[in-house]
Amino acid sequence: MPSCTPSVLPDMRSHTSQLDVAADLLALLGDATTEPRTDTQLEALTLAVAADLPVLLWGEPGIGKTAALKQLASALDLPLTTVIASVHEPSDFSGLPVVGDDPAQQGVPMAPPDWAVRLVRAGRGLLFLDELSTAPPAVQAALLRVVLERRIGALRLPPGVRIVAAANPRSSAADGWELSPPLANRFVHLQWTHDHDVVVRGLGGTWPRATLPRLDAERLPEAVDVARRAVCGLLTARPALVHRLPSGESRRGGAWPSPRSWEMTLRLVAFATAAGSSREVLSLLVRGTVGDGPGLELLAGLDRMDLPDPEVLLADPAGAVLPDRGDLRQAVLDGVVDAIRRSPERSRWDAAWTLLVRAMETGAPDVVVVPATTLASLRREDWDVPEAIERLAGVVSLSRRADEAARRSAVASGARR
């Protein structure tokens, strides 16, 4: 009976050869480089990772959350440990009891899972908790200690381990759950969206490079001072913002203000200040920690902290440098008028008019209308009217006529209804 081996071996060699060629093609497709590129959401992610705060990336399926985490781990040279939260039991995070020889004397320790042991042995790494919104409430409860205290069973994760999670909105998650408020309040929430140019260039083989922010060692004390003044100043003026649990279930699963999230925000402001991060990056972070409303109020407070001192402007009004943004310029001029009100002197009043003229000549004229009207009301009887008022009179008069026209239009519109 003839052997079939000679006819089979060539086919096996052929198949093996084709698999090798396929592997070569896959390797070529996987080759990619990185380049420095402005990417606001990636910068926000790396800043939060540098600040050692847990981050939760929210985005639709297939948006690139997992790929971003893999690239981040590679760029930071951190071993990536991925744990799919939804396929684990609560005991996988709290630890399994291990009964020893004498439980009455030695107790019953909680044995951690193997991935936690590997992270502890490595001393550093990126723990990626994926599919968080599909984890049932019992698993979410077990994750509380992992995220906040960094403990799994009897093990404590070393400082070199960072925690990042990802979730799909409940509407697009498979058997999704709303995130519990205690767990949600432990994360910096970042909305992860795709950038067309980044995707196209990345598919062409070049992705943005993730790098940790470069902190300026000389600015560390200043950064802490700025963060504390901004957060404490806002909460002093707005005590209701210290803790405000949203009423809706879905909003409770996102960012909202609490003492814990304000502490996280303070840390992020300090890191962003020391790193010289853009306001766009800081906006993503603070709104992702305490919510849109409180976050925007904090950003407005930071803007006001950067405004020039009214007394410095009054000392040299002709050479004053005013903010370009209209709202900030308005705030500066209002501050100057308040300074005159507190200390009314003829020379200071004249200097304020010179400053208003400069504001009119270098920006939108309507910004000076309210400050000019208020400043005029502060005039004393023995103070001569400065020439600057004549240069502003037309702007104020025009604004008043426009307001009166708008008022008449509104009245007429109401009458027609």
Tab-separated table of C-alpha atoms in Angstrom:
chain	number	residue	atom	x	y	z
A	1	MET	CA	0.000	0.000	0.000
A	2	PRO	CA	1.621	3.260	-1.042
A	3	SER	CA	2.324	5.855	1.639
A	4	CYS	CA	0.451	9.156	1.556
A	5	THR	CA	3.206	11.052	3.358
A	6	PRO	CA	5.013	12.360	0.236
A	7	SER	CA	1.808	13.942	-1.098
A	8	VAL	CA	0.863	15.525	2.262
A	9	LEU	CA	4.205	17.094	3.217
A	10	PRO	CA	4.405	19.478	0.234
A	11	ASP	CA	0.918	20.767	1.048
A	12	MET	CA	1.864	21.287	4.702
A	13	ARG	CA	5.041	23.125	3.694
A	14	SER	CA	3.034	25.241	1.289
A	15	HIS	CA	0.506	26.142	3.961
A	16	THR	CA	3.232	26.950	6.476
A	17	SER	CA	5.008	29.104	3.941
A	18	GLN	CA	1.832	31.034	3.177
A	19	LEU	CA	1.203	31.601	6.888
A	20	ASP	CA	4.723	32.988	7.204
A	21	VAL	CA	4.065	35.355	4.316
A	22	ALA	CA	0.776	36.354	5.923
A	23	ALA	CA	2.621	37.045	9.171
A	24	ASP	CA	5.082	39.246	7.305
A	25	LEU	CA	2.216	41.190	5.756
A	26	LEU	CA	0.545	41.625	9.146
A	27	ALA	CA	3.825	42.881	10.596
A	28	LEU	CA	4.132	45.460	7.832
A	29	LEU	CA	0.549	46.604	8.416
A	30	GLY	CA	1.305	46.940	12.127
A	31	ASP	CA	4.371	49.099	11.580
A	32	ALA	CA	3.667	52.693	12.601
A	33	THR	CA	5.579	55.712	13.786
A	34	THR	CA	4.626	58.644	15.989
A	35	GLU	CA	5.099	62.373	15.627
A	36	PRO	CA	4.696	65.430	17.836
A	37	ARG	CA	1.201	66.726	17.150
A	38	THR	CA	-1.224	68.929	19.053
A	39	ASP	CA	-3.965	66.672	20.388
A	40	THR	CA	-5.973	68.276	23.180
A	41	GLN	CA	-7.666	65.142	24.500
A	42	LEU	CA	-4.410	63.153	24.452
A	43	GLU	CA	-2.654	65.981	26.324
A	44	ALA	CA	-5.468	66.014	28.885
A	45	LEU	CA	-5.135	62.252	29.349
A	46	THR	CA	-1.362	62.352	29.845
A	47	LEU	CA	-1.637	65.259	32.305
A	48	ALA	CA	-4.166	63.362	34.429
A	49	VAL	CA	-1.960	60.261	34.275
A	50	ALA	CA	1.030	62.340	35.398
A	51	ALA	CA	-1.081	63.696	38.284
A	52	ASP	CA	-1.800	60.073	39.300
A	53	LEU	CA	-5.568	60.448	39.021
A	54	PRO	CA	-7.868	57.702	37.699
A	55	VAL	CA	-9.217	58.602	34.252
A	56	LEU	CA	-12.379	57.322	32.581
A	57	LEU	CA	-12.598	57.630	28.797
A	58	TRP	CA	-16.157	57.858	27.483
A	59	GLY	CA	-16.756	57.142	23.812
A	60	GLU	CA	-18.744	55.177	21.297
A	61	PRO	CA	-17.564	51.674	20.339
A	62	GLY	CA	-14.715	51.639	17.835
A	63	ILE	CA	-13.712	55.239	18.538
A	64	GLY	CA	-10.135	54.258	19.446
A	65	LYS	CA	-10.105	54.253	23.264
A	66	THR	CA	-8.265	50.955	23.583
A	67	ALA	CA	-5.807	51.865	20.822
A	68	ALA	CA	-5.059	55.169	22.556
A	69	LEU	CA	-4.301	53.359	25.812
A	70	LYS	CA	-1.975	50.897	24.078
A	71	GLN	CA	-0.125	53.764	22.408
A	72	LEU	CA	0.066	55.654	25.708
A	73	ALA	CA	1.510	52.658	27.543
A	74	SER	CA	4.062	52.114	24.783
A	75	ALA	CA	5.077	55.779	24.692
A	76	LEU	CA	5.500	55.946	28.477
A	77	ASP	CA	7.261	52.557	28.551
A	78	LEU	CA	4.702	51.157	30.986
A	79	PRO	CA	3.539	47.528	30.856
A	80	LEU	CA	-0.168	47.479	30.005
A	81	THR	CA	-2.502	45.251	32.017
A	82	THR	CA	-6.018	45.073	30.596
A	83	VAL	CA	-8.887	43.855	32.779
A	84	ILE	CA	-12.375	43.555	31.272
A	85	ALA	CA	-14.464	44.571	34.284
A	86	SER	CA	-17.721	43.078	33.019
A	87	VAL	CA	-16.419	39.485	32.829
A	88	HIS	CA	-15.120	39.427	36.415
A	89	GLU	CA	-16.766	38.629	39.711
A	90	PRO	CA	-16.625	41.025	42.694
A	91	SER	CA	-14.208	38.624	44.412
A	92	ASP	CA	-11.730	39.138	41.557
A	93	PHE	CA	-11.211	42.686	42.852
A	94	SER	CA	-11.814	42.259	46.573
A	95	GLY	CA	-9.808	39.015	46.777
A	96	LEU	CA	-10.639	35.377	47.438
A	97	PRO	CA	-10.444	34.108	51.043
A	98	VAL	CA	-7.611	31.638	51.674
A	99	VAL	CA	-7.996	29.582	54.811
A	100	GLY	CA	-4.679	28.812	56.515
A	101	ASP	CA	-3.672	26.317	59.188
A	102	ASP	CA	-5.085	28.347	62.086
A	103	PRO	CA	-7.662	30.917	60.982
A	104	ALA	CA	-8.473	31.846	64.573
A	105	GLN	CA	-4.898	33.019	65.109
A	106	GLN	CA	-3.791	34.057	61.623
A	107	GLY	CA	-7.074	35.276	60.179
A	108	VAL	CA	-8.250	34.610	56.629
A	109	PRO	CA	-6.244	36.600	54.063
A	110	MET	CA	-7.790	37.708	50.768
A	111	ALA	CA	-5.767	36.369	47.861
A	112	PRO	CA	-5.411	38.828	44.950
A	113	PRO	CA	-5.737	37.822	41.258
A	114	ASP	CA	-2.659	37.099	39.158
A	115	TRP	CA	-2.760	40.401	37.250
A	116	ALA	CA	-2.508	42.352	40.495
A	117	VAL	CA	0.449	40.247	41.595
A	118	ARG	CA	2.218	40.943	38.289
A	119	LEU	CA	1.703	44.690	38.677
A	120	VAL	CA	3.104	44.640	42.200
A	121	ARG	CA	6.138	42.638	41.096
A	122	ALA	CA	6.777	45.009	38.205
A	123	GLY	CA	6.424	48.037	40.478
A	124	ARG	CA	4.960	50.093	37.634
A	125	GLY	CA	2.420	49.788	34.868
A	126	LEU	CA	-0.835	50.995	33.362
A	127	LEU	CA	-3.952	49.222	34.665
A	128	PHE	CA	-6.667	49.493	32.013
A	129	LEU	CA	-10.195	48.717	33.258
A	130	ASP	CA	-12.153	48.245	30.048
A	131	GLU	CA	-15.919	48.045	29.461
A	132	LEU	CA	-16.655	49.667	32.820
A	133	SER	CA	-20.226	50.596	31.928
A	134	THR	CA	-21.129	46.929	31.364
A	135	ALA	CA	-19.961	45.911	34.833
A	136	PRO	CA	-22.923	45.102	37.116
A	137	PRO	CA	-23.419	47.090	40.344
A	138	ALA	CA	-21.781	44.433	42.540
A	139	VAL	CA	-18.588	44.580	40.471
A	140	GLN	CA	-18.653	48.379	40.461
A	141	ALA	CA	-18.864	48.305	44.259
A	142	ALA	CA	-15.820	46.016	44.425
A	143	LEU	CA	-13.912	48.405	42.138
A	144	LEU	CA	-14.321	51.308	44.558
A	145	ARG	CA	-11.388	50.194	46.656
A	146	VAL	CA	-9.256	49.458	43.611
A	147	VAL	CA	-9.739	52.928	42.161
A	148	LEU	CA	-9.541	54.985	45.359
A	149	GLU	CA	-7.288	53.012	47.720
A	150	ARG	CA	-5.463	51.067	44.987
A	151	ARG	CA	-5.963	47.827	46.917
A	152	ILE	CA	-6.850	44.414	45.497
A	153	GLY	CA	-7.326	41.881	48.248
A	154	ALA	CA	-4.340	42.102	50.577
A	155	LEU	CA	-2.137	43.795	47.940
A	156	ARG	CA	-1.592	47.495	47.487
A	157	LEU	CA	-0.650	48.706	44.024
A	158	PRO	CA	2.695	50.542	43.995
A	159	PRO	CA	2.875	54.293	43.238
A	160	GLY	CA	4.266	53.547	39.775
A	161	VAL	CA	0.917	52.093	38.626
A	162	ARG	CA	-1.584	54.374	36.900
A	163	ILE	CA	-5.293	53.568	36.434
A	164	VAL	CA	-7.289	54.340	33.285
A	165	ALA	CA	-10.749	53.004	32.468
A	166	ALA	CA	-12.969	53.100	29.392
A	167	ALA	CA	-16.712	52.929	28.960
A	168	ASN	CA	-19.379	53.210	26.299
A	169	PRO	CA	-22.479	55.325	26.889
A	170	ARG	CA	-25.325	53.217	28.184
A	171	SER	CA	-27.210	53.678	24.910
A	172	SER	CA	-24.439	51.900	22.991
A	173	ALA	CA	-23.121	49.522	25.658
A	174	ALA	CA	-23.995	45.832	25.552
A	175	ASP	CA	-26.279	45.275	28.570
A	176	GLY	CA	-24.994	48.581	29.926
A	177	TRP	CA	-25.460	49.943	33.439
A	178	GLU	CA	-25.286	53.508	34.699
A	179	LEU	CA	-22.093	54.110	36.636
A	180	SER	CA	-22.737	54.269	40.374
A	181	PRO	CA	-22.246	57.776	41.887
A	182	PRO	CA	-19.507	56.670	44.345
A	183	LEU	CA	-17.469	55.099	41.519
A	184	ALA	CA	-18.119	57.935	39.054
A	185	ASN	CA	-16.936	60.526	41.586
A	186	ARG	CA	-13.532	58.851	41.760
A	187	PHE	CA	-12.670	59.476	38.084
A	188	VAL	CA	-11.640	62.288	35.790
A	189	HIS	CA	-14.169	61.879	32.964
A	190	LEU	CA	-12.898	62.589	29.447
A	191	GLN	CA	-15.157	62.446	26.405
A	192	TRP	CA	-13.152	60.592	23.745
A	193	THR	CA	-13.957	61.569	20.173
A	194	HIS	CA	-12.206	60.916	16.886
A	195	ASP	CA	-10.291	63.560	14.959
A	196	HIS	CA	-10.591	63.004	11.205
A	197	ASP	CA	-7.047	64.184	10.449
A	198	VAL	CA	-5.547	62.094	13.263
A	199	VAL	CA	-7.369	58.952	12.084
A	200	VAL	CA	-6.402	59.399	8.433
A	201	ARG	CA	-2.774	60.122	9.244
A	202	GLY	CA	-2.680	57.277	11.751
A	203	LEU	CA	-4.036	54.773	9.227
A	204	GLY	CA	-1.277	56.013	6.960
A	205	GLY	CA	1.240	54.909	9.595
A	206	THR	CA	1.826	58.006	11.757
A	207	TRP	CA	-0.001	58.585	15.052
A	208	PRO	CA	0.316	61.476	17.562
A	209	ARG	CA	3.001	60.939	20.168
A	210	ALA	CA	1.884	60.709	23.785
A	211	THR	CA	4.354	62.356	26.144
A	212	LEU	CA	4.139	63.232	29.802
A	213	PRO	CA	3.898	66.981	30.468
A	214	ARG	CA	7.183	68.731	31.155
A	215	LEU	CA	6.800	70.324	34.581
A	216	ASP	CA	8.763	73.493	35.345
A	217	ALA	CA	10.489	72.857	38.681
A	218	GLU	CA	10.781	76.587	39.372
A	219	ARG	CA	7.018	77.080	39.040
A	220	LEU	CA	5.916	74.364	41.488
A	221	PRO	CA	5.272	76.692	44.479
A	222	GLU	CA	3.466	79.158	42.195
A	223	ALA	CA	1.390	76.333	40.694
A	224	VAL	CA	0.234	75.176	44.124
A	225	ASP	CA	-0.605	78.761	45.120
A	226	VAL	CA	-2.606	79.384	41.940
A	227	ALA	CA	-4.557	76.141	42.343
A	228	ARG	CA	-5.401	76.749	45.990
A	229	ARG	CA	-6.433	80.378	45.457
A	230	ALA	CA	-8.623	79.479	42.479
A	231	VAL	CA	-10.455	76.553	44.076
A	232	CYS	CA	-10.756	78.037	47.569
A	233	GLY	CA	-11.800	81.417	46.174
A	234	LEU	CA	-14.612	79.866	44.141
A	235	LEU	CA	-15.880	77.660	46.969
A	236	THR	CA	-15.769	80.584	49.411
A	237	ALA	CA	-17.945	82.641	47.094
A	238	ARG	CA	-20.133	79.676	46.053
A	239	PRO	CA	-20.457	77.341	49.068
A	240	ALA	CA	-23.280	75.412	47.381
A	241	LEU	CA	-20.728	74.034	44.913
A	242	VAL	CA	-18.732	72.157	47.563
A	243	HIS	CA	-21.032	69.158	47.231
A	244	ARG	CA	-23.867	68.925	44.728
A	245	LEU	CA	-25.120	65.453	43.805
A	246	PRO	CA	-27.081	65.629	40.516
A	247	SER	CA	-30.733	64.665	40.655
A	248	GLY	CA	-30.757	62.534	37.484
A	249	GLU	CA	-29.383	58.999	37.531
A	250	SER	CA	-27.449	59.413	34.277
A	251	ARG	CA	-25.791	62.652	35.442
A	252	ARG	CA	-24.764	60.988	38.709
A	253	GLY	CA	-22.707	58.585	36.612
A	254	GLY	CA	-20.569	61.440	35.284
A	255	ALA	CA	-18.607	64.339	36.732
A	256	TRP	CA	-20.095	66.279	39.660
A	257	PRO	CA	-18.691	68.412	42.502
A	258	SER	CA	-17.761	66.954	45.881
A	259	PRO	CA	-14.874	67.535	48.309
A	260	ARG	CA	-13.130	64.555	46.670
A	261	SER	CA	-13.527	65.839	43.108
A	262	TRP	CA	-12.513	69.391	44.146
A	263	GLU	CA	-9.313	67.943	45.619
A	264	MET	CA	-8.688	66.224	42.287
A	265	THR	CA	-9.415	69.494	40.468
A	266	LEU	CA	-6.954	71.393	42.639
A	267	ARG	CA	-4.271	68.867	41.735
A	268	LEU	CA	-5.059	69.161	38.029
A	269	VAL	CA	-4.902	72.972	38.103
A	270	ALA	CA	-1.511	72.800	39.835
A	271	PHE	CA	-0.152	70.313	37.288
A	272	ALA	CA	-1.535	72.293	34.343
A	273	THR	CA	-0.003	75.502	35.695
A	274	ALA	CA	3.395	73.886	36.257
A	275	ALA	CA	3.285	72.351	32.777
A	276	GLY	CA	2.071	75.502	31.031
A	277	SER	CA	-0.859	73.574	29.546
A	278	SER	CA	-3.360	75.304	27.291
A	279	ARG	CA	-6.690	76.506	28.607
A	280	GLU	CA	-8.411	73.976	26.311
A	281	VAL	CA	-6.629	71.088	28.044
A	282	LEU	CA	-7.421	72.454	31.508
A	283	SER	CA	-11.051	72.970	30.494
A	284	LEU	CA	-11.430	69.311	29.509
A	285	LEU	CA	-9.949	68.222	32.824
A	286	VAL	CA	-11.801	70.442	35.293
A	287	ARG	CA	-15.161	70.007	33.538
A	288	GLY	CA	-14.487	66.262	33.509
A	289	THR	CA	-13.915	66.305	37.274
A	290	VAL	CA	-16.551	68.623	38.791
A	291	GLY	CA	-18.936	69.026	35.859
A	292	ASP	CA	-19.524	71.673	33.206
A	293	GLY	CA	-21.117	74.386	35.345
A	294	PRO	CA	-18.677	74.408	38.287
A	295	GLY	CA	-15.770	73.780	35.917
A	296	LEU	CA	-16.601	76.809	33.767
A	297	GLU	CA	-16.971	78.964	36.884
A	298	LEU	CA	-13.520	77.873	38.019
A	299	LEU	CA	-12.037	78.665	34.606
A	300	ALA	CA	-13.618	82.123	34.711
A	301	GLY	CA	-12.070	82.650	38.139
A	302	LEU	CA	-8.659	81.627	36.809
A	303	ASP	CA	-9.056	84.125	33.968
A	304	ARG	CA	-9.804	86.894	36.452
A	305	MET	CA	-6.761	85.949	38.516
A	306	ASP	CA	-4.615	86.614	35.452
A	307	LEU	CA	-6.032	90.092	34.923
A	308	PRO	CA	-3.745	93.108	35.427
A	309	ASP	CA	-3.949	95.081	38.683
A	310	PRO	CA	-6.174	98.181	38.278
A	311	GLU	CA	-3.658	100.289	40.193
A	312	VAL	CA	-0.890	99.328	37.761
A	313	LEU	CA	-3.120	100.348	34.837
A	314	LEU	CA	-4.004	103.683	36.453
A	315	ALA	CA	-0.316	104.434	36.998
A	316	ASP	CA	0.359	104.290	33.225
A	317	PRO	CA	-2.979	104.379	31.354
A	318	ALA	CA	-1.485	105.412	28.017
A	319	GLY	CA	0.804	102.359	27.950
A	320	ALA	CA	-1.649	99.876	29.468
A	321	VAL	CA	-1.951	96.428	27.881
A	322	LEU	CA	-5.541	95.183	28.015
A	323	PRO	CA	-6.830	91.630	27.397
A	324	ASP	CA	-8.002	90.863	23.874
A	325	ARG	CA	-11.074	88.908	24.971
A	326	GLY	CA	-14.090	91.159	25.357
A	327	ASP	CA	-15.355	89.654	28.611
A	328	LEU	CA	-11.935	89.927	30.236
A	329	ARG	CA	-11.487	93.487	28.995
A	330	GLN	CA	-14.883	94.358	30.448
A	331	ALA	CA	-13.838	92.844	33.786
A	332	VAL	CA	-10.606	94.881	33.799
A	333	LEU	CA	-12.435	98.151	33.113
A	334	ASP	CA	-15.039	97.365	35.760
A	335	GLY	CA	-12.182	96.773	38.206
A	336	VAL	CA	-10.657	100.140	37.338
A	337	VAL	CA	-13.957	101.913	37.967
A	338	ASP	CA	-14.307	100.088	41.305
A	339	ALA	CA	-10.805	101.270	42.234
A	340	ILE	CA	-11.839	104.883	41.549
A	341	ARG	CA	-14.968	104.410	43.639
A	342	ARG	CA	-12.916	103.145	46.581
A	343	SER	CA	-10.336	105.944	46.309
A	344	PRO	CA	-11.785	108.911	44.384
A	345	GLU	CA	-9.084	111.386	43.380
A	346	ARG	CA	-9.014	113.809	40.470
A	347	SER	CA	-5.760	112.446	38.982
A	348	ARG	CA	-6.997	108.869	39.210
A	349	TRP	CA	-10.346	109.811	37.651
A	350	ASP	CA	-8.568	111.483	34.722
A	351	ALA	CA	-6.280	108.442	34.315
A	352	ALA	CA	-9.345	106.182	34.159
A	353	TRP	CA	-10.747	108.227	31.263
A	354	THR	CA	-7.452	107.938	29.412
A	355	LEU	CA	-7.606	104.181	29.935
A	356	LEU	CA	-11.156	104.008	28.562
A	357	VAL	CA	-10.069	105.884	25.446
A	358	ARG	CA	-7.251	103.389	24.963
A	359	ALA	CA	-9.715	100.517	25.359
A	360	MET	CA	-11.997	102.058	22.738
A	361	GLU	CA	-9.124	102.524	20.285
A	362	THR	CA	-7.727	99.010	20.694
A	363	GLY	CA	-10.897	96.928	20.901
A	364	ALA	CA	-14.656	96.818	20.543
A	365	PRO	CA	-16.051	100.254	21.498
A	366	ASP	CA	-19.195	98.889	23.160
A	367	VAL	CA	-17.084	97.429	25.986
A	368	VAL	CA	-16.442	100.937	27.376
A	369	VAL	CA	-20.093	102.058	27.496
A	370	VAL	CA	-21.009	100.785	30.970
A	371	PRO	CA	-17.663	101.695	32.614
A	372	ALA	CA	-17.806	105.176	31.043
A	373	THR	CA	-21.353	105.782	32.298
A	374	THR	CA	-20.431	104.634	35.799
A	375	LEU	CA	-17.199	106.620	35.831
A	376	ALA	CA	-19.063	109.785	34.824
A	377	SER	CA	-21.376	109.358	37.815
A	378	LEU	CA	-18.327	109.456	40.147
A	379	ARG	CA	-17.351	113.020	39.142
A	380	ARG	CA	-17.053	115.594	41.919
A	381	GLU	CA	-18.368	119.124	41.414
A	382	ASP	CA	-14.904	120.725	41.437
A	383	TRP	CA	-13.478	118.318	38.838
A	384	ASP	CA	-13.222	119.622	35.294
A	385	VAL	CA	-14.516	117.439	32.499
A	386	PRO	CA	-11.488	115.870	30.745
A	387	GLU	CA	-11.097	116.006	26.989
A	388	ALA	CA	-11.244	112.203	26.879
A	389	ILE	CA	-14.963	112.333	27.649
A	390	GLU	CA	-15.613	114.124	24.366
A	391	ARG	CA	-13.903	111.282	22.480
A	392	LEU	CA	-16.147	108.755	24.212
A	393	ALA	CA	-19.376	110.735	24.056
A	394	GLY	CA	-20.241	109.518	20.580
A	395	VAL	CA	-19.829	105.864	21.522
A	396	VAL	CA	-21.969	106.197	24.643
A	397	SER	CA	-24.654	108.169	22.811
A	398	LEU	CA	-24.758	105.653	19.958
A	399	SER	CA	-25.042	102.763	22.399
A	400	ARG	CA	-27.893	104.443	24.231
A	401	ARG	CA	-29.757	105.059	20.969
A	402	ALA	CA	-29.250	101.399	20.009
A	403	ASP	CA	-30.579	100.265	23.411
A	404	GLU	CA	-33.595	102.527	23.075
A	405	ALA	CA	-34.285	101.190	19.581
A	406	ALA	CA	-34.040	97.621	20.850
A	407	ARG	CA	-36.431	98.464	23.715
A	408	ARG	CA	-38.983	100.002	21.348
A	409	SER	CA	-38.703	96.985	19.047
A	410	ALA	CA	-39.327	94.604	21.913
A	411	VAL	CA	-42.367	96.600	23.067
A	412	ALA	CA	-43.776	96.665	19.514
A	413	SER	CA	-43.206	92.945	19.121
A	414	GLY	CA	-45.021	92.281	22.377
A	415	ALA	CA	-47.942	94.437	21.304
A	416	ARG	CA	-48.294	92.506	18.017
A	417	ARG	CA	-48.581	89.244	19.939
